[in-house]
Amino acid sequence: MLKSLVTFAMLGGSAAAACAQDAGPRGITTYGVLDAGVVGERGCTNACTTRVGSGVASASRIGIQGSEAVGQNTSAIFGFETELRLDTGRAANNHETGRTLDHEQRRNPGSDFAREHLEHQAWVGLTGEFGAVTIGRQYNLEYLALADVADPFKGGTAGSATNLIGGPRRTDNSVQYYKTLPNGFSAGASWAARDLDTSPAGRAWGMTVGLTSGPLTVRAAHRNQGAVRAQLNYKTSNDMTSKNSLLAANLRLGWGTAYAAYSMSRGISSSPLFNPDNPYAAGMARTPSNSSRDVLFGMAVPVDRSFTLLASYIRKDDRDLANQDANQAAFGASYAVSRRTDFYAAYSHIRNRNGAGYTVGNASAPGSGNKAFNIGMRHAF
């Protein structure tokens, strides 16, 4: 029950058909996630707060998706999701809410945020026996491997693996191909054009391969993305490309599911800390890792059909001369009261070393301190 709810909340796909509000002759459906909770932070550079947050376990959103047969065994498909903020009742527009830049904006130096992206995804494509080809703003393949396969917290709450591993969650101007192959194999590739300026920001490519065999799921992914131009006095290098490679796995056992991941991150924007040349970055740490090796171990243990315990440990080994390592220990629980509704709680503590500035965020916010707890409710429709 919990697994199906979280999968829907992440990708907005499988449960949408079952929960459709409008299924017309072309197969158009609407779906959404409403998530709100209390977020408390500790260990902030400035004063910490306890506040009501929106999209803590899964970003609150509403979306539509649809398909139409356009040939023999071929369909046109589309999807669009826009973010909502339950704490203010408004769309996630920074000028309206008066808030700082959101999780994606703070951690994705390759995007032009003057355009104020509010959509989680916006894509159109074709699907058939050949696989699926989609074009638009989409989750990148490396993030999907991390959140879908290796992270027991599925990229949300204070326990999110994205606090220490990987870069941005989504990519603009992208083309993706994905196909499920015989015998449990799958493969995909992606390419993204650069932003409309002279910098390499946004130019990206990626690939993924996976295998599901009985209780074991393994997926590997790699992603290259151009970053904004670095200043010559930046502490590490002037490399304009971030490279994130990930090997993710989970194993379903009698007592629950065990999770593991190994990540290699290289380049100026390969870490969760944003690029130091971001003009909105004045209040944040300016020393993101330029090279690291990251290891994750986690578990999800169902106590009964409704109640699940979660835990993970992440070790970030910084290979730069500054040696700014970090460790994250996270614990959580979810109680599903139905197929579409659950309550959750989570606590995470990041131990930064040698001046590292990693913070405990969640599905929609980067966080301000090295400790955080969450208590909230999520409903998918």
Short mmCIF file of C-alpha atoms in Angstrom, two decimals:
data_model
loop_
_atom_site.label_atom_id
_atom_site.label_comp_id
_atom_site.label_asym_id
_atom_site.label_seq_id
_atom_site.Cartn_x
_atom_site.Cartn_y
_atom_site.Cartn_z
CA MET A 1 0.00 0.00 0.00
CA LEU A 2 2.72 2.45 0.98
CA LYS A 3 4.82 1.56 -2.05
CA SER A 4 2.01 2.22 -4.54
CA LEU A 5 1.12 5.51 -2.85
CA VAL A 6 4.72 6.77 -2.88
CA THR A 7 5.28 5.69 -6.48
CA PHE A 8 2.22 7.66 -7.57
CA ALA A 9 3.25 10.67 -5.51
CA MET A 10 6.67 10.73 -7.17
CA LEU A 11 5.78 10.12 -10.77
CA GLY A 12 2.11 11.06 -10.96
CA GLY A 13 1.39 8.16 -13.26
CA SER A 14 0.22 4.71 -12.19
CA ALA A 15 -2.49 5.77 -9.77
CA ALA A 16 -3.75 8.58 -11.98
CA ALA A 17 -5.73 6.22 -14.19
CA ALA A 18 -7.33 4.51 -11.21
CA CYS A 19 -8.21 7.86 -9.64
CA ALA A 20 -9.32 9.63 -12.83
CA GLN A 21 -11.82 12.42 -12.52
CA ASP A 22 -12.25 12.92 -16.25
CA ALA A 23 -11.72 10.00 -18.60
CA GLY A 24 -12.93 11.24 -21.97
CA PRO A 25 -12.76 9.50 -25.34
CA ARG A 26 -9.09 10.38 -25.70
CA GLY A 27 -8.13 8.94 -22.29
CA ILE A 28 -7.53 12.24 -20.49
CA THR A 29 -7.19 11.96 -16.72
CA THR A 30 -6.55 14.38 -13.89
CA TYR A 31 -4.60 13.59 -10.73
CA GLY A 32 -2.79 15.29 -7.91
CA VAL A 33 -1.02 15.15 -4.57
CA LEU A 34 -1.89 17.29 -1.55
CA ASP A 35 0.81 17.19 1.12
CA ALA A 36 1.30 19.42 4.16
CA GLY A 37 3.15 19.06 7.44
CA VAL A 38 5.04 20.69 10.28
CA VAL A 39 8.75 21.24 9.62
CA GLY A 40 11.12 21.97 12.49
CA GLU A 41 14.78 22.80 11.92
CA ARG A 42 17.85 22.99 14.14
CA GLY A 43 21.49 23.91 13.55
CA CYS A 44 20.77 26.81 11.19
CA THR A 45 23.31 29.48 10.34
CA ASN A 46 20.68 32.07 11.28
CA ALA A 47 17.61 31.61 13.48
CA CYS A 48 15.81 28.29 13.00
CA THR A 49 12.04 28.10 12.66
CA THR A 50 9.22 25.62 13.12
CA ARG A 51 6.67 26.18 10.37
CA VAL A 52 3.93 24.63 8.28
CA GLY A 53 5.40 23.35 5.04
CA SER A 54 3.81 22.26 1.77
CA GLY A 55 4.98 19.22 -0.18
CA VAL A 56 7.16 17.73 2.55
CA ALA A 57 6.97 14.03 1.60
CA SER A 58 5.85 14.63 -2.00
CA ALA A 59 5.57 18.00 -3.70
CA SER A 60 1.93 19.13 -3.77
CA ARG A 61 0.74 19.31 -7.35
CA ILE A 62 -2.12 18.90 -9.77
CA GLY A 63 -1.68 17.37 -13.19
CA ILE A 64 -3.32 16.07 -16.31
CA GLN A 65 -2.19 13.32 -18.61
CA GLY A 66 -3.67 11.60 -21.60
CA SER A 67 -3.18 9.38 -24.61
CA GLU A 68 -4.71 8.96 -28.06
CA ALA A 69 -4.24 6.15 -30.55
CA VAL A 70 -2.54 7.55 -33.65
CA GLY A 71 -1.63 4.36 -35.46
CA GLN A 72 -1.38 0.62 -35.08
CA ASN A 73 0.06 -0.06 -31.60
CA THR A 74 1.14 3.60 -31.31
CA SER A 75 -0.30 6.34 -29.09
CA ALA A 76 0.35 10.03 -28.60
CA ILE A 77 0.83 10.82 -24.91
CA PHE A 78 1.20 13.99 -22.84
CA GLY A 79 1.54 15.10 -19.24
CA PHE A 80 1.59 18.37 -17.32
CA GLU A 81 2.02 19.03 -13.59
CA THR A 82 2.00 22.36 -11.76
CA GLU A 83 2.98 22.91 -8.14
CA LEU A 84 0.61 24.09 -5.41
CA ARG A 85 1.43 25.43 -1.95
CA LEU A 86 -0.95 24.28 0.76
CA ASP A 87 0.60 26.62 3.34
CA THR A 88 -0.48 29.72 1.36
CA GLY A 89 -3.12 28.35 -1.02
CA ARG A 90 -1.26 29.79 -3.99
CA ALA A 91 0.79 28.48 -6.85
CA ALA A 92 4.49 28.29 -6.06
CA ASN A 93 5.33 31.76 -7.36
CA ASN A 94 8.12 33.41 -5.41
CA HIS A 95 6.85 36.95 -6.08
CA GLU A 96 3.43 36.08 -4.71
CA THR A 97 4.47 34.08 -1.67
CA GLY A 98 7.48 36.16 -0.70
CA ARG A 99 9.44 32.94 -0.14
CA THR A 100 13.00 32.18 -1.08
CA LEU A 101 13.72 30.05 -4.13
CA ASP A 102 12.36 26.54 -3.89
CA HIS A 103 14.20 23.22 -3.69
CA GLU A 104 14.63 22.81 -7.44
CA GLN A 105 15.74 26.40 -7.96
CA ARG A 106 18.32 26.36 -5.17
CA ARG A 107 19.82 23.09 -6.35
CA ASN A 108 19.70 23.40 -10.14
CA PRO A 109 22.21 25.99 -11.35
CA GLY A 110 21.59 25.01 -14.97
CA SER A 111 18.10 26.51 -15.18
CA ASP A 112 17.04 30.06 -15.92
CA PHE A 113 14.86 30.96 -12.96
CA ALA A 114 13.83 34.32 -14.35
CA ARG A 115 11.22 32.18 -16.09
CA GLU A 116 10.06 30.90 -12.68
CA HIS A 117 9.35 27.27 -13.48
CA LEU A 118 6.22 26.17 -11.65
CA GLU A 119 5.62 22.96 -13.55
CA HIS A 120 7.08 19.74 -12.21
CA GLN A 121 6.79 18.11 -15.58
CA ALA A 122 5.49 19.18 -18.98
CA TRP A 123 5.98 16.79 -21.87
CA VAL A 124 4.49 15.26 -25.02
CA GLY A 125 5.50 12.14 -26.88
CA LEU A 126 4.77 8.80 -28.52
CA THR A 127 4.58 5.30 -27.06
CA GLY A 128 4.35 1.90 -28.70
CA GLU A 129 6.16 -1.39 -29.15
CA PHE A 130 9.31 0.62 -29.85
CA GLY A 131 9.21 2.11 -26.33
CA ALA A 132 8.36 5.68 -25.31
CA VAL A 133 9.82 8.97 -26.57
CA THR A 134 8.91 12.16 -24.68
CA ILE A 135 9.95 15.81 -25.12
CA GLY A 136 9.78 18.63 -22.55
CA ARG A 137 10.64 19.26 -18.89
CA GLN A 138 11.08 15.90 -17.19
CA TYR A 139 12.61 14.05 -14.27
CA ASN A 140 16.16 13.10 -15.16
CA LEU A 141 17.17 9.45 -15.27
CA GLU A 142 19.78 9.64 -12.51
CA TYR A 143 17.27 11.11 -10.05
CA LEU A 144 14.68 8.45 -10.94
CA ALA A 145 17.22 5.70 -10.27
CA LEU A 146 18.06 7.21 -6.89
CA ALA A 147 14.51 7.94 -5.70
CA ASP A 148 12.68 4.98 -7.24
CA VAL A 149 15.24 2.24 -6.53
CA ALA A 150 17.71 3.24 -3.79
CA ASP A 151 16.05 5.72 -1.42
CA PRO A 152 13.60 4.30 1.15
CA PHE A 153 12.26 7.86 1.62
CA LYS A 154 11.63 8.18 -2.17
CA GLY A 155 13.15 11.66 -2.39
CA GLY A 156 10.88 13.19 0.26
CA THR A 157 10.73 14.23 3.94
CA ALA A 158 13.83 15.02 5.97
CA GLY A 159 15.30 11.62 5.08
CA SER A 160 15.58 12.35 1.35
CA ALA A 161 18.77 11.00 -0.19
CA THR A 162 18.94 14.10 -2.39
CA ASN A 163 20.21 16.05 0.64
CA LEU A 164 23.66 14.58 -0.07
CA ILE A 165 23.52 12.70 -3.39
CA GLY A 166 23.07 13.93 -6.94
CA GLY A 167 22.14 17.20 -8.57
CA PRO A 168 18.84 18.57 -9.95
CA ARG A 169 15.72 16.44 -10.15
CA ARG A 170 14.42 17.67 -13.51
CA THR A 171 15.83 18.78 -16.83
CA ASP A 172 14.42 21.39 -19.21
CA ASN A 173 14.44 21.16 -23.02
CA SER A 174 14.91 17.39 -22.84
CA VAL A 175 14.21 14.39 -25.04
CA GLN A 176 13.92 11.01 -23.30
CA TYR A 177 13.63 7.46 -24.58
CA TYR A 178 12.73 4.51 -22.36
CA LYS A 179 11.88 0.90 -23.11
CA THR A 180 11.08 -2.16 -21.05
CA LEU A 181 12.96 -5.15 -22.48
CA PRO A 182 12.36 -8.91 -22.10
CA ASN A 183 13.49 -10.85 -19.02
CA GLY A 184 13.17 -7.90 -16.64
CA PHE A 185 15.64 -5.59 -18.38
CA SER A 186 15.03 -1.92 -19.16
CA ALA A 187 17.03 0.85 -20.79
CA GLY A 188 16.74 4.55 -21.48
CA ALA A 189 18.58 7.61 -22.73
CA SER A 190 18.10 11.38 -22.61
CA TRP A 191 19.43 14.54 -24.23
CA ALA A 192 18.76 18.19 -23.40
CA ALA A 193 19.55 21.37 -25.30
CA ARG A 194 21.37 24.24 -23.61
CA ASP A 195 19.65 27.39 -22.38
CA LEU A 196 19.14 30.23 -24.84
CA ASP A 197 22.37 32.07 -24.10
CA THR A 198 26.09 31.66 -24.71
CA SER A 199 26.79 29.54 -21.61
CA PRO A 200 26.74 25.72 -21.57
CA ALA A 201 24.12 25.72 -18.81
CA GLY A 202 21.39 23.13 -19.30
CA ARG A 203 23.09 21.09 -22.02
CA ALA A 204 22.86 17.50 -20.81
CA TRP A 205 22.75 13.84 -21.71
CA GLY A 206 22.12 10.69 -19.73
CA MET A 207 21.54 6.96 -19.89
CA THR A 208 20.19 4.19 -17.70
CA VAL A 209 19.96 0.39 -17.66
CA GLY A 210 18.07 -1.74 -15.18
CA LEU A 211 17.15 -5.27 -14.21
CA THR A 212 14.32 -6.63 -12.08
CA SER A 213 14.66 -10.30 -11.25
CA GLY A 214 12.42 -11.72 -8.57
CA PRO A 215 12.98 -9.76 -5.34
CA LEU A 216 16.03 -7.88 -6.70
CA THR A 217 15.98 -4.58 -8.57
CA VAL A 218 19.20 -3.01 -9.87
CA ARG A 219 19.54 0.15 -11.93
CA ALA A 220 22.55 2.12 -13.14
CA ALA A 221 22.37 5.69 -14.44
CA HIS A 222 24.76 8.37 -15.61
CA ARG A 223 24.19 12.06 -16.25
CA ASN A 224 26.32 14.85 -17.75
CA GLN A 225 25.13 18.46 -17.53
CA GLY A 226 26.71 21.80 -18.33
CA ALA A 227 26.88 24.37 -15.51
CA VAL A 228 26.92 28.16 -15.47
CA ARG A 229 30.34 29.63 -15.97
CA ALA A 230 32.52 29.60 -12.87
CA GLN A 231 34.55 32.52 -11.60
CA LEU A 232 38.29 32.12 -12.07
CA ASN A 233 38.91 32.30 -8.33
CA TYR A 234 36.53 29.45 -7.50
CA LYS A 235 38.17 27.01 -5.07
CA THR A 236 38.11 23.87 -7.20
CA SER A 237 38.27 24.23 -10.97
CA ASN A 238 36.70 25.79 -14.04
CA ASP A 239 35.19 22.52 -15.27
CA MET A 240 31.87 23.42 -16.87
CA THR A 241 30.38 19.91 -16.72
CA SER A 242 28.85 17.99 -13.85
CA LYS A 243 28.96 14.19 -14.00
CA ASN A 244 26.81 12.01 -11.78
CA SER A 245 27.04 8.22 -11.95
CA LEU A 246 24.85 6.01 -9.77
CA LEU A 247 24.41 2.32 -9.08
CA ALA A 248 21.18 1.68 -7.14
CA ALA A 249 19.62 -1.52 -5.82
CA ASN A 250 16.94 -2.86 -3.53
CA LEU A 251 16.17 -6.36 -2.34
CA ARG A 252 12.79 -7.46 -1.01
CA LEU A 253 13.25 -9.82 1.92
CA GLY A 254 10.93 -11.51 4.35
CA TRP A 255 11.24 -8.73 6.94
CA GLY A 256 11.10 -5.80 4.50
CA THR A 257 13.19 -4.16 1.78
CA ALA A 258 16.92 -3.39 1.92
CA TYR A 259 18.28 -0.45 -0.14
CA ALA A 260 21.78 0.47 -1.30
CA ALA A 261 23.47 2.92 -3.66
CA TYR A 262 26.94 4.01 -4.73
CA SER A 263 27.40 7.38 -6.44
CA MET A 264 30.34 9.11 -8.13
CA SER A 265 29.88 12.87 -8.52
CA ARG A 266 32.34 15.10 -10.35
CA GLY A 267 32.21 18.67 -11.62
CA ILE A 268 31.15 22.07 -10.36
CA SER A 269 27.40 21.47 -10.01
CA SER A 270 27.39 17.74 -9.27
CA SER A 271 26.59 18.10 -5.56
CA PRO A 272 23.26 19.08 -3.93
CA LEU A 273 24.73 22.46 -2.96
CA PHE A 274 23.98 24.99 -5.68
CA ASN A 275 26.57 26.67 -7.88
CA PRO A 276 28.51 29.43 -6.04
CA ASP A 277 27.93 31.93 -8.86
CA ASN A 278 24.14 31.77 -8.47
CA PRO A 279 23.17 35.43 -7.81
CA TYR A 280 20.50 34.31 -5.33
CA ALA A 281 23.00 32.34 -3.25
CA ALA A 282 24.28 34.99 -0.84
CA GLY A 283 22.99 33.30 2.30
CA MET A 284 24.21 29.79 1.53
CA ALA A 285 27.49 27.90 1.79
CA ARG A 286 29.85 28.55 -1.14
CA THR A 287 31.86 25.34 -1.09
CA PRO A 288 30.01 22.54 -2.91
CA SER A 289 32.04 19.39 -3.50
CA ASN A 290 33.66 19.13 -6.91
CA SER A 291 34.32 15.41 -6.51
CA SER A 292 32.79 12.91 -4.13
CA ARG A 293 31.99 9.25 -3.62
CA ASP A 294 28.70 8.63 -1.86
CA VAL A 295 27.33 5.46 -0.27
CA LEU A 296 23.76 4.83 0.92
CA PHE A 297 22.28 2.00 2.98
CA GLY A 298 18.62 1.91 3.97
CA MET A 299 15.62 -0.20 4.87
CA ALA A 300 11.84 -0.16 4.89
CA VAL A 301 10.23 -2.51 7.42
CA PRO A 302 6.44 -3.03 7.34
CA VAL A 303 5.14 -3.58 10.87
CA ASP A 304 1.70 -4.45 9.50
CA ARG A 305 -0.34 -3.68 6.37
CA SER A 306 -0.54 0.02 7.26
CA PHE A 307 2.51 0.95 9.33
CA THR A 308 6.04 1.07 7.85
CA LEU A 309 9.33 2.05 9.49
CA LEU A 310 12.08 3.70 7.38
CA ALA A 311 15.77 4.31 7.98
CA SER A 312 18.84 5.25 5.93
CA TYR A 313 22.48 6.23 6.34
CA ILE A 314 24.48 8.19 3.74
CA ARG A 315 28.22 8.79 3.72
CA LYS A 316 29.54 11.56 1.43
CA ASP A 317 33.30 11.26 0.92
CA ASP A 318 34.54 14.58 -0.46
CA ARG A 319 37.66 14.09 -2.63
CA ASP A 320 38.50 17.80 -2.85
CA LEU A 321 41.45 19.20 -0.91
CA ALA A 322 39.01 20.80 1.54
CA ASN A 323 37.83 17.28 2.48
CA GLN A 324 34.33 18.50 3.39
CA ASP A 325 32.74 15.16 4.17
CA ALA A 326 29.19 14.73 5.46
CA ASN A 327 27.10 11.92 6.97
CA GLN A 328 23.30 11.74 7.14
CA ALA A 329 21.31 9.48 9.45
CA ALA A 330 17.53 9.46 8.93
CA PHE A 331 14.59 7.71 10.55
CA GLY A 332 10.92 7.81 9.59
CA ALA A 333 7.54 6.13 9.63
CA SER A 334 4.42 6.11 7.50
CA TYR A 335 0.90 5.05 8.42
CA ALA A 336 -1.38 4.44 5.44
CA VAL A 337 -5.06 4.82 6.27
CA SER A 338 -6.14 4.01 2.69
CA ARG A 339 -4.64 3.35 -0.71
CA ARG A 340 -4.32 7.11 -1.32
CA THR A 341 -3.81 8.68 2.13
CA ASP A 342 -1.03 8.36 4.68
CA PHE A 343 0.47 10.14 7.67
CA TYR A 344 4.24 10.41 7.98
CA ALA A 345 6.98 11.44 10.39
CA ALA A 346 10.71 11.75 9.79
CA TYR A 347 13.90 13.00 11.47
CA SER A 348 17.30 13.53 9.88
CA HIS A 349 20.69 14.76 11.10
CA ILE A 350 23.58 15.71 8.81
CA ARG A 351 27.01 15.84 10.40
CA ASN A 352 29.10 18.28 8.33
CA ARG A 353 32.87 18.20 8.55
CA ASN A 354 35.56 20.78 7.79
CA GLY A 355 33.06 23.53 7.01
CA ALA A 356 30.71 21.62 4.72
CA GLY A 357 27.31 23.29 4.41
CA TYR A 358 24.81 20.53 3.58
CA THR A 359 21.30 21.05 4.93
CA VAL A 360 18.32 18.79 5.67
CA GLY A 361 15.62 19.52 3.11
CA ASN A 362 12.54 17.67 1.89
CA ALA A 363 10.62 17.13 -1.35
CA SER A 364 9.98 20.87 -1.88
CA ALA A 365 12.50 22.87 0.19
CA PRO A 366 16.30 22.72 0.59
CA GLY A 367 16.25 23.35 4.35
CA SER A 368 18.30 25.73 6.47
CA GLY A 369 19.78 23.57 9.23
CA ASN A 370 21.66 20.31 9.67
CA LYS A 371 18.77 18.76 11.64
CA ALA A 372 15.07 18.61 10.85
CA PHE A 373 11.92 16.76 11.83
CA ASN A 374 8.68 16.45 9.84
CA ILE A 375 5.15 15.41 10.78
CA GLY A 376 2.48 15.56 8.10
CA MET A 377 -0.25 14.11 5.92
CA ARG A 378 -0.37 13.26 2.21
CA HIS A 379 -3.35 12.51 -0.01
CA ALA A 380 -3.19 11.41 -3.66
CA PHE A 381 -6.19 11.65 -5.96
#
